[in-house]
PDB file of C-alpha atoms in Angstrom:
ATOM      1  CA  HIS A   1      81.990  94.590 129.641  1.00  0.00           C
ATOM      2  CA  ASP A   2      82.833  94.427 126.013  1.00  0.00           C
ATOM      3  CA  THR A   3      80.600  91.566 125.120  1.00  0.00           C
ATOM      4  CA  GLU A   4      79.793  92.948 121.613  1.00  0.00           C
ATOM      5  CA  ASN A   5      83.136  91.867 120.503  1.00  0.00           C
ATOM      6  CA  PRO A   6      82.714  88.325 119.282  1.00  0.00           C
ATOM      7  CA  ASN A   7      86.273  87.488 120.610  1.00  0.00           C
ATOM      8  CA  HIS A   8      85.233  88.077 124.174  1.00  0.00           C
ATOM      9  CA  GLY A   9      86.412  85.245 126.563  1.00  0.00           C
ATOM     10  CA  LEU A  10      82.718  84.767 127.508  1.00  0.00           C
ATOM     11  CA  TRP A  11      81.635  83.759 123.929  1.00  0.00           C
ATOM     12  CA  LYS A  12      84.591  81.912 123.213  1.00  0.00           C
ATOM     13  CA  LEU A  13      83.998  79.835 126.462  1.00  0.00           C
ATOM     14  CA  LEU A  14      80.268  79.173 125.761  1.00  0.00           C
ATOM     15  CA  LYS A  15      81.093  78.247 122.168  1.00  0.00           C
ATOM     16  CA  LEU A  16      83.141  75.381 123.680  1.00  0.00           C
ATOM     17  CA  LEU A  17      80.465  74.337 126.369  1.00  0.00           C
ATOM     18  CA  LEU A  18      76.975  74.951 124.699  1.00  0.00           C
ATOM     19  CA  GLU A  19      75.931  72.513 121.857  1.00  0.00           C
ATOM     20  CA  GLU A  20      73.843  74.273 118.837  1.00  0.00           C
ATOM     21  CA  ASP A  21      70.804  76.272 120.067  1.00  0.00           C
ATOM     22  CA  GLY A  22      72.124  75.835 123.753  1.00  0.00           C
ATOM     23  CA  ILE A  23      70.891  78.590 126.333  1.00  0.00           C
ATOM     24  CA  ALA A  24      73.017  80.342 128.948  1.00  0.00           C
ATOM     25  CA  VAL A  25      71.392  81.980 131.772  1.00  0.00           C
ATOM     26  CA  PHE A  26      73.145  85.365 133.250  1.00  0.00           C
ATOM     27  CA  SER A  27      72.418  87.397 136.292  1.00  0.00           C
ATOM     28  CA  HIS A  28      73.621  90.864 136.249  1.00  0.00           C
ATOM     29  CA  VAL A  29      73.018  94.462 137.131  1.00  0.00           C
ATOM     30  CA  LYS A  30      70.733  96.542 134.780  1.00  0.00           C
ATOM     31  CA  THR A  31      73.372  99.196 134.604  1.00  0.00           C
ATOM     32  CA  ASP A  32      75.839  96.616 133.120  1.00  0.00           C
ATOM     33  CA  PRO A  33      74.110  94.484 130.706  1.00  0.00           C
ATOM     34  CA  ILE A  34      75.758  91.963 128.552  1.00  0.00           C
ATOM     35  CA  LYS A  35      75.223  92.601 124.922  1.00  0.00           C
ATOM     36  CA  GLU A  36      74.981  90.148 121.938  1.00  0.00           C
ATOM     37  CA  PRO A  37      78.259  89.626 120.205  1.00  0.00           C
ATOM     38  CA  SER A  38      78.255  91.618 116.799  1.00  0.00           C
ATOM     39  CA  ASP A  39      78.791  88.234 114.746  1.00  0.00           C
ATOM     40  CA  GLY A  40      75.310  86.890 115.780  1.00  0.00           C
ATOM     41  CA  SER A  41      76.552  83.717 117.193  1.00  0.00           C
ATOM     42  CA  PHE A  42      74.361  84.396 120.429  1.00  0.00           C
ATOM     43  CA  ARG A  43      71.110  86.075 120.527  1.00  0.00           C
ATOM     44  CA  LEU A  44      69.406  87.525 123.472  1.00  0.00           C
ATOM     45  CA  ILE A  45      66.106  85.802 123.920  1.00  0.00           C
ATOM     46  CA  ARG A  46      64.753  87.027 126.987  1.00  0.00           C
ATOM     47  CA  VAL A  47      65.336  89.618 129.808  1.00  0.00           C
ATOM     48  CA  VAL A  48      63.686  89.196 133.106  1.00  0.00           C
ATOM     49  CA  SER A  49      63.664  91.718 135.863  1.00  0.00           C
ATOM     50  CA  GLY A  50      65.270  90.498 139.195  1.00  0.00           C
ATOM     51  CA  ASP A  51      61.973  91.905 140.919  1.00  0.00           C
ATOM     52  CA  VAL A  52      59.941  88.967 139.556  1.00  0.00           C
ATOM     53  CA  PHE A  53      61.980  86.699 141.510  1.00  0.00           C
ATOM     54  CA  GLY A  54      61.894  88.867 144.532  1.00  0.00           C
ATOM     55  CA  MET A  55      65.619  89.710 144.401  1.00  0.00           C
ATOM     56  CA  LYS A  56      66.489  92.570 146.902  1.00  0.00           C
ATOM     57  CA  THR A  57      69.699  94.509 148.169  1.00  0.00           C
ATOM     58  CA  ARG A  58      71.360  93.665 151.138  1.00  0.00           C
ATOM     59  CA  SER A  59      69.497  96.782 152.763  1.00  0.00           C
ATOM     60  CA  ASN A  60      66.136  95.151 151.333  1.00  0.00           C
ATOM     61  CA  ASP A  61      65.800  97.893 148.688  1.00  0.00           C
ATOM     62  CA  ILE A  62      64.560  96.828 145.042  1.00  0.00           C
ATOM     63  CA  SER A  63      66.905  95.117 143.383  1.00  0.00           C
ATOM     64  CA  ASP A  64      69.077  96.193 140.257  1.00  0.00           C
ATOM     65  CA  PHE A  65      69.442  92.657 138.951  1.00  0.00           C
ATOM     66  CA  GLU A  66      68.152  91.038 135.786  1.00  0.00           C
ATOM     67  CA  VAL A  67      68.491  87.717 134.139  1.00  0.00           C
ATOM     68  CA  SER A  68      69.424  87.568 130.810  1.00  0.00           C
ATOM     69  CA  LEU A  69      68.824  84.406 128.452  1.00  0.00           C
ATOM     70  CA  PHE A  70      71.123  84.085 125.380  1.00  0.00           C
ATOM     71  CA  GLN A  71      71.118  81.398 122.875  1.00  0.00           C
ATOM     72  CA  ARG A  72      73.634  79.990 120.815  1.00  0.00           C
ATOM     73  CA  TYR A  73      72.981  80.655 117.033  1.00  0.00           C
ATOM     74  CA  HIS A  74      74.503  78.952 114.082  1.00  0.00           C
ATOM     75  CA  GLN A  75      73.920  80.903 110.837  1.00  0.00           C
ATOM     76  CA  PRO A  76      72.413  78.879 108.195  1.00  0.00           C
ATOM     77  CA  PHE A  77      74.799  77.676 105.472  1.00  0.00           C
ATOM     78  CA  SER A  78      74.716  79.721 102.368  1.00  0.00           C
ATOM     79  CA  ILE A  79      76.071  78.141  99.072  1.00  0.00           C
ATOM     80  CA  LEU A  80      76.688  81.608  97.629  1.00  0.00           C
ATOM     81  CA  LYS A  81      79.187  82.251 100.597  1.00  0.00           C
ATOM     82  CA  SER A  82      81.395  79.323  99.614  1.00  0.00           C
ATOM     83  CA  ASN A  83      84.787  80.006  98.355  1.00  0.00           C
ATOM     84  CA  ASN A  84      84.255  77.345  95.848  1.00  0.00           C
ATOM     85  CA  ILE A  85      81.143  78.424  94.191  1.00  0.00           C
ATOM     86  CA  HIS A  86      80.504  81.834  92.650  1.00  0.00           C
ATOM     87  CA  GLU A  87      77.266  83.821  92.374  1.00  0.00           C
ATOM     88  CA  ASN A  88      77.266  82.978  88.517  1.00  0.00           C
ATOM     89  CA  ASN A  89      77.486  79.397  89.287  1.00  0.00           C
ATOM     90  CA  GLU A  90      80.875  78.915  87.768  1.00  0.00           C
ATOM     91  CA  LEU A  91      83.102  76.455  89.665  1.00  0.00           C
TER      92      LEU A  91
END
């Protein structure tokens, strides 16, 4: 996965589907985790081992799965980042 890339299809889709502060839940293997996008648009808020849910492999071995919860995050508006207002308050 290249989920650190904020242009990854996963994040693009979730931006369309989730409202502000919406939460997405993923089940995946520990060896291939989903990583937060580098732009901070989603934050990893919790990771839970599949063992907590009694997940097992087909051969009844301990599972390599985990569940990750990501929350959509909107960065607060900063007046200094606006193109119309400069740091020295000139218009």
